[in-house]
Tab-separated table of C-alpha atoms in Angstrom:
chain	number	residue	atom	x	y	z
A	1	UNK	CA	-88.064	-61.367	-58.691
A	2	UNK	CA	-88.161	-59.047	-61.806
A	3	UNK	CA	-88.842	-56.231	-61.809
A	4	UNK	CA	-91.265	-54.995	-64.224
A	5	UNK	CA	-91.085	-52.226	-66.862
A	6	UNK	CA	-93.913	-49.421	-65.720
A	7	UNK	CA	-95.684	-47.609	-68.335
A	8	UNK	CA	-97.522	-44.375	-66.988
A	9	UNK	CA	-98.926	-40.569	-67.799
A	10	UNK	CA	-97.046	-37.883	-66.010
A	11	UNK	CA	-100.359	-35.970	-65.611
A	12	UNK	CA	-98.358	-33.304	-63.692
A	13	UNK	CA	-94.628	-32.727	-62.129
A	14	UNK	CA	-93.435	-30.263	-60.493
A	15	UNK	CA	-89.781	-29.971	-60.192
A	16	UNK	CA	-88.994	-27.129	-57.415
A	17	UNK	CA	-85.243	-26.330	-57.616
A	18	UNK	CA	-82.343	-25.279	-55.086
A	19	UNK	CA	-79.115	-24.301	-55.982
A	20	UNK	CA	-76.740	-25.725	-52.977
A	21	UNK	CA	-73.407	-24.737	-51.362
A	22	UNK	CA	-71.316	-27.813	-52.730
A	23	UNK	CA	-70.070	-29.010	-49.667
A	24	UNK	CA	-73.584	-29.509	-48.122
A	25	UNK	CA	-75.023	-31.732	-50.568
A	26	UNK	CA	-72.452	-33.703	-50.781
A	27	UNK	CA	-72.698	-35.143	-47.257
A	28	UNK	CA	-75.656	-36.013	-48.135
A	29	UNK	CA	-74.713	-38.586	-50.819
A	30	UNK	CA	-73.437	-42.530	-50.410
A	31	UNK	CA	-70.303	-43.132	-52.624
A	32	UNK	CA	-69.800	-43.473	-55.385
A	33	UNK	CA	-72.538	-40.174	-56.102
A	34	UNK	CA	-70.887	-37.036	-55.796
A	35	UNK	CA	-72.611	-33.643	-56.928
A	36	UNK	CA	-73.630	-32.828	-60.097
A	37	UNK	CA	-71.858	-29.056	-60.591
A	38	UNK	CA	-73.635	-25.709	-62.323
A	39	UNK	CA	-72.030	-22.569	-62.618
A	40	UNK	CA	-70.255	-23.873	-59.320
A	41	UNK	CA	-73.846	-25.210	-57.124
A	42	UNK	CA	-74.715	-28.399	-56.623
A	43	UNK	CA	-78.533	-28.964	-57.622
A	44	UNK	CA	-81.362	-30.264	-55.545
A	45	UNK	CA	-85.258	-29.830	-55.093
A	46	UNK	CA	-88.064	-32.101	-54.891
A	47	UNK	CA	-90.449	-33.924	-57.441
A	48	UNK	CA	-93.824	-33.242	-57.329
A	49	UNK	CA	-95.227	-36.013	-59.392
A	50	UNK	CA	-98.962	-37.036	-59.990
A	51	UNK	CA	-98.947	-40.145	-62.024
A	52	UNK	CA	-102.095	-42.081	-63.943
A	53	UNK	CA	-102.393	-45.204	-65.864
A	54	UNK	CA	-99.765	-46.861	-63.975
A	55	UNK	CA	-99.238	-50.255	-65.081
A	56	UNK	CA	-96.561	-52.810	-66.221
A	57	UNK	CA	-96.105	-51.964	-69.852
A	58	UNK	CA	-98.011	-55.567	-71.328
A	59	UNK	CA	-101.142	-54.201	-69.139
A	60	UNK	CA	-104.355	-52.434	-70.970
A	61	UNK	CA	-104.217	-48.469	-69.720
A	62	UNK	CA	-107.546	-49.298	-68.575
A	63	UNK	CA	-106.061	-50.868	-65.551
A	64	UNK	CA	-103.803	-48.200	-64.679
A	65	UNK	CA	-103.691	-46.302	-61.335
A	66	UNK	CA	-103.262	-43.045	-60.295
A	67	UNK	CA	-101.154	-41.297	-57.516
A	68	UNK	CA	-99.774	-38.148	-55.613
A	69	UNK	CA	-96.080	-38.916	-55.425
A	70	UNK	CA	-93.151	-36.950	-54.055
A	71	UNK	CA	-89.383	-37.358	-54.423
A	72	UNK	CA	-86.723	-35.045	-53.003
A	73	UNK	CA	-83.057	-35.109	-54.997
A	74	UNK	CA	-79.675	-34.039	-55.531
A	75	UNK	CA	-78.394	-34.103	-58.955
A	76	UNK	CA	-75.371	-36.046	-58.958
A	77	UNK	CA	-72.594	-37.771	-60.866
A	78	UNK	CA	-70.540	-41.035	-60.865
A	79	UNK	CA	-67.796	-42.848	-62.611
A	80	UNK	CA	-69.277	-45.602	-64.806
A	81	UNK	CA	-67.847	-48.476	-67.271
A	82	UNK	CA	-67.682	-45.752	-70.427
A	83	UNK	CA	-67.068	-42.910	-68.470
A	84	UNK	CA	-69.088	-40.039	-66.306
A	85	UNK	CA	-72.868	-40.418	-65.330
A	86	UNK	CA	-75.312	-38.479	-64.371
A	87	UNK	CA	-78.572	-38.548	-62.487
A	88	UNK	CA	-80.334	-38.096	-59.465
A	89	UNK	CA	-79.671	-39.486	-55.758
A	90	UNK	CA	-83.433	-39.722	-53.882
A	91	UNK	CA	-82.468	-39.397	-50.254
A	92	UNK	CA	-86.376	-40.086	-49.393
A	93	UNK	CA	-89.478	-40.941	-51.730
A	94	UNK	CA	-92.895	-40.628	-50.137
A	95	UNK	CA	-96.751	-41.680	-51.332
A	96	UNK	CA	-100.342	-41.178	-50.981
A	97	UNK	CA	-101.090	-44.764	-52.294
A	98	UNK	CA	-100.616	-47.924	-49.975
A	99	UNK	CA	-99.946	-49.820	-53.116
A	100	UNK	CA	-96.655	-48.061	-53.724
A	101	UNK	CA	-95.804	-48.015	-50.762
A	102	UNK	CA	-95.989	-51.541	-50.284
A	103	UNK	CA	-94.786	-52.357	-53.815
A	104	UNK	CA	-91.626	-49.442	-53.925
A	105	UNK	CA	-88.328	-51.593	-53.194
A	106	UNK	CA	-90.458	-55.059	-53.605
A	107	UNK	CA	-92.331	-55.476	-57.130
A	108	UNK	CA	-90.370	-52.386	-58.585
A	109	UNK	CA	-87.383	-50.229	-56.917
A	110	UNK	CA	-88.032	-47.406	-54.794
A	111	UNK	CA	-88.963	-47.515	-51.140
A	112	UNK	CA	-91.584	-45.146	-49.955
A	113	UNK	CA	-92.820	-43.352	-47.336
A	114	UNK	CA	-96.858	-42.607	-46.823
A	115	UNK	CA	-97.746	-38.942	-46.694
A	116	UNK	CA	-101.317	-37.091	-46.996
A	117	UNK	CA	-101.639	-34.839	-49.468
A	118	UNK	CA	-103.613	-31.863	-50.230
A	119	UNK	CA	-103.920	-30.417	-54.075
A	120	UNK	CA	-105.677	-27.660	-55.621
A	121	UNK	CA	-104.805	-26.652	-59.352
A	122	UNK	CA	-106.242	-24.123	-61.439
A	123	UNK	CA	-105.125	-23.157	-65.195
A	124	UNK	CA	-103.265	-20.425	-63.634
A	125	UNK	CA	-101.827	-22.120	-59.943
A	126	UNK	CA	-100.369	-25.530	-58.371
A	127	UNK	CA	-100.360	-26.060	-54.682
A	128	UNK	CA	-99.508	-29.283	-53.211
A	129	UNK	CA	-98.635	-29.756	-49.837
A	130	UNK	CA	-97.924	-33.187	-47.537
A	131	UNK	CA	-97.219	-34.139	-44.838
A	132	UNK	CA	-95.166	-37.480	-44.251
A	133	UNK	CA	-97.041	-40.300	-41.451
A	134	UNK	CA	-93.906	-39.980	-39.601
A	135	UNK	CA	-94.425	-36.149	-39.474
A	136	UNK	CA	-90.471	-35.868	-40.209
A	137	UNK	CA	-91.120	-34.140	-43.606
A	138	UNK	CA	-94.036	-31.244	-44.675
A	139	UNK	CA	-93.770	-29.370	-47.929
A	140	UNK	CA	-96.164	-26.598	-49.284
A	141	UNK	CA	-95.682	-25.247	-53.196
A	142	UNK	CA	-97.529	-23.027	-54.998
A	143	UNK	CA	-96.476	-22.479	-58.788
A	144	UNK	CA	-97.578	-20.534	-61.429
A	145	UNK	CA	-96.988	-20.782	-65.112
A	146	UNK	CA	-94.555	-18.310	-66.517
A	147	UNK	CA	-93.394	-17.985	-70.037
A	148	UNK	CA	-90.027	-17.728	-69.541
A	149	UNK	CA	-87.664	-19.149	-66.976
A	150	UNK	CA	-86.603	-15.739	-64.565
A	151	UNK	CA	-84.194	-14.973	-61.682
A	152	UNK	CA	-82.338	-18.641	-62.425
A	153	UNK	CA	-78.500	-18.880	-61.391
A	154	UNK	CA	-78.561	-22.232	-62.217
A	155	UNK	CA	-79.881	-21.434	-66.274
A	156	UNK	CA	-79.474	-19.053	-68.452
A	157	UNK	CA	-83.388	-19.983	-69.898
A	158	UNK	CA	-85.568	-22.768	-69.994
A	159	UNK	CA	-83.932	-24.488	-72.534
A	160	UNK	CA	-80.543	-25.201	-70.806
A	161	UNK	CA	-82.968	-26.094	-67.186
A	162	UNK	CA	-84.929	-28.431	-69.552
A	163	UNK	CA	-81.703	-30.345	-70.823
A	164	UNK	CA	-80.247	-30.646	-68.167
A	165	UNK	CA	-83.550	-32.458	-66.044
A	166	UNK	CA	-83.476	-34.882	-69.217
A	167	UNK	CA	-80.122	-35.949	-68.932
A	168	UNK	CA	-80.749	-36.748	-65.728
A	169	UNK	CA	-83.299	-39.477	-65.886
A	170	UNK	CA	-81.324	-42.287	-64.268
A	171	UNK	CA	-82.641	-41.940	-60.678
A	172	UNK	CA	-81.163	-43.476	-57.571
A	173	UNK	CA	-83.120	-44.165	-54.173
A	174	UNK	CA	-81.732	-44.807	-50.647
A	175	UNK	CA	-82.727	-47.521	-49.029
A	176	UNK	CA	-83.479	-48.697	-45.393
A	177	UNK	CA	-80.722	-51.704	-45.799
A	178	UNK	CA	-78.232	-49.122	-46.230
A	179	UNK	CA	-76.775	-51.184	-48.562
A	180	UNK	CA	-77.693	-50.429	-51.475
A	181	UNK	CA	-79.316	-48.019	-53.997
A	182	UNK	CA	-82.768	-48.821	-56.234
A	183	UNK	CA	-82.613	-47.400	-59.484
A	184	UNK	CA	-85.247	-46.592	-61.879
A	185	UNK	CA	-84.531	-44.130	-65.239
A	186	UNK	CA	-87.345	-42.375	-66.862
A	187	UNK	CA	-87.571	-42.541	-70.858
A	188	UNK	CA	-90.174	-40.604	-72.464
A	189	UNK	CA	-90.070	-39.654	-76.554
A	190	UNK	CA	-92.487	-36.479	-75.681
A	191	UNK	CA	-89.999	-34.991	-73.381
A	192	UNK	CA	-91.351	-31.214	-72.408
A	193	UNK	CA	-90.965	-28.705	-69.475
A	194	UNK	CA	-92.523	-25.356	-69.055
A	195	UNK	CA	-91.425	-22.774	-66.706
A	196	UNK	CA	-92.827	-21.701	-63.227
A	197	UNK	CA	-92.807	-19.270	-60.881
A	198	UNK	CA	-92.902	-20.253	-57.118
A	199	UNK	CA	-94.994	-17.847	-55.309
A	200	UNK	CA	-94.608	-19.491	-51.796
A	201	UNK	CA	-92.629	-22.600	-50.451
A	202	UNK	CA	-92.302	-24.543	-47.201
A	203	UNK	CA	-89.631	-27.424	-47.884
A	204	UNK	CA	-88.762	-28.524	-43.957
A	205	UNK	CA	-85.834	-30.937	-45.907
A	206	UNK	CA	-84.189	-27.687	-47.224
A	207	UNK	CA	-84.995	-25.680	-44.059
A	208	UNK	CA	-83.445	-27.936	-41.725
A	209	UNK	CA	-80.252	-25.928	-40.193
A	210	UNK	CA	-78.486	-29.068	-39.323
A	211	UNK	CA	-78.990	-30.995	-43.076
A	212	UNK	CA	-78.720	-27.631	-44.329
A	213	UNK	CA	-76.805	-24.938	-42.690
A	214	UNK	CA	-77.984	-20.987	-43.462
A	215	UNK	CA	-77.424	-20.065	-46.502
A	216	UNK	CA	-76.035	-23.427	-48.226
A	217	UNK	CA	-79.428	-23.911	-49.816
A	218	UNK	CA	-81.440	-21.350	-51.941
A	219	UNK	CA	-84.168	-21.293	-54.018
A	220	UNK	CA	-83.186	-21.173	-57.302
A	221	UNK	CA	-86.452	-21.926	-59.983
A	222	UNK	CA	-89.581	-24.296	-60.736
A	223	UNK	CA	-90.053	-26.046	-63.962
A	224	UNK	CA	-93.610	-27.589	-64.599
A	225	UNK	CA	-94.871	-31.133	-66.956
A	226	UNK	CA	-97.869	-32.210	-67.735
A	227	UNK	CA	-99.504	-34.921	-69.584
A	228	UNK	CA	-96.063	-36.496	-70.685
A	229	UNK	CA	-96.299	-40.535	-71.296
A	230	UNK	CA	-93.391	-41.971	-69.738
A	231	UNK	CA	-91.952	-45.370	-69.336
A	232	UNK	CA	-90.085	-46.187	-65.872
A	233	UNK	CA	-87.335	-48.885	-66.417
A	234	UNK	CA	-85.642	-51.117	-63.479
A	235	UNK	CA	-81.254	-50.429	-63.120
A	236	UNK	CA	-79.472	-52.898	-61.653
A	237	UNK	CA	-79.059	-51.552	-58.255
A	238	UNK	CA	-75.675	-49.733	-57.017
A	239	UNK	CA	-73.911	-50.612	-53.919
A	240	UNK	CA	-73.377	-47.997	-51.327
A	241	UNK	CA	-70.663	-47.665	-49.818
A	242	UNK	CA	-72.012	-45.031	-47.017
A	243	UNK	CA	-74.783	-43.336	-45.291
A	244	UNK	CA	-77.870	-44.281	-48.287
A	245	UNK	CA	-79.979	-45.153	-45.584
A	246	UNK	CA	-84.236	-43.888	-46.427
A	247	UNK	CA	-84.070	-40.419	-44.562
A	248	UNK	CA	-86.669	-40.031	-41.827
């Protein structure tokens, strides 16, 4: 089947960063990903993504849907036809909506996981907090806007944090075959991030001692979107060569 082209609203994403020993992440990855490099860490968080007006891009927006979405990643690169790539390798994607869940890695690519969510946002704070059905994976955020990116060792300012999350837009998922990867890229021609400051967070993916031994995974900074139109465009997937299995 083809997959469609997905037009939606980033209504709000929160993008909650680590800065990783090099090593770590990269036993993480399937070849041919290896990490993505800054100032000598690899790079990896999680994507806290409500979407609205979901739709395949022919459909009115009046029949778009709405969902709490979360995606943990490692930046990473990879040798391609005209030379080096770069994007994101999704070791687990997880939903509050059966219809993605059932549609991720069948109508368009991207397996998912169901998780609850809880939300509460204010003008000046984010929490969102889930817990996967499987109860492998629980995460708790809180952000608040800041107006200027601080205590980064990844960026020197917001500016360098917000080019680099656009040039990675190509976005690779695991998947329970093992086999292969999904891939979906993000395009958007209102591209804009705003900086955060995490006040408290609970990621049991980064606080796992065995994925993640002490001290191979810090906090590093939070970058915040909202209200961004964005397309979502099928890749062809990429064959993996080991260990791309969904994490669970």
């Amino acid at each position: 089947m083809r997959q469609p082209r997905l037009s939606s609203v980033i209504e709000r994403r929160l993008l909650v960063n680590y800065r990783v020993a090099p090593d770590a992440a990269a036993r993480l990855l399937p070849q041919p990903l290896r990490p993505q490099l800054v100032h000598g860490h690899a790079v990896a968080g999680i994507c806290l993504l409500r979407l609205g007006s979901v739709r395949p891009v022919w459909t009115p927006r009046m029949f778009g849907l709405r969902s709490e979405n979360a995606a943990h990643r490692i930046a990473v690169e990879w040798d391609g036809p005209d030379g080096i790539e770069t994007g994101v390798y999704i070791p687990r994607r997880d939903t509050a909506s059966r219809l993605n869940a059932w549609a991720g890695g069948r109508v368009f690519p991207g397996e998912h996981g169901r998780a609850g969510f809880e939300v509460h946002e204010t003008p000046g704070q984010v929490r969102v907090a889930f817990a996967t059905w499987d109860d492998d994976t629980r995460v708790d955020v809180t952000v608040e806007p800041s107006d200027e990116l601080r205590g980064s060792e990844l960026f020197a300012d917001l500016s360098e944090a917000s080019r680099f999350f656009q040039n990675g837009a190509k976005g690779y998922s695991a998947t329970r075959s093992g086999r292969h990867l999904d891939g979906m890229e993000l395009h958007t021609d209102a591209w804009h991030v705003e900086a955060g400051r995490v006040r408290s967070a609970t990621l049991s993916f980064f606080d796992d001692p065995d994925r993640f031994p002490p001290g191979t995974a810090t906090l590093d900074c939070a970058l915040v979107m909202r209200n961004v139109p964005a397309d979502w465009r099928p890749l062809p997937a990429m064959t993996a060569e080991r260990g791309a299995q969904v994490v669970t």
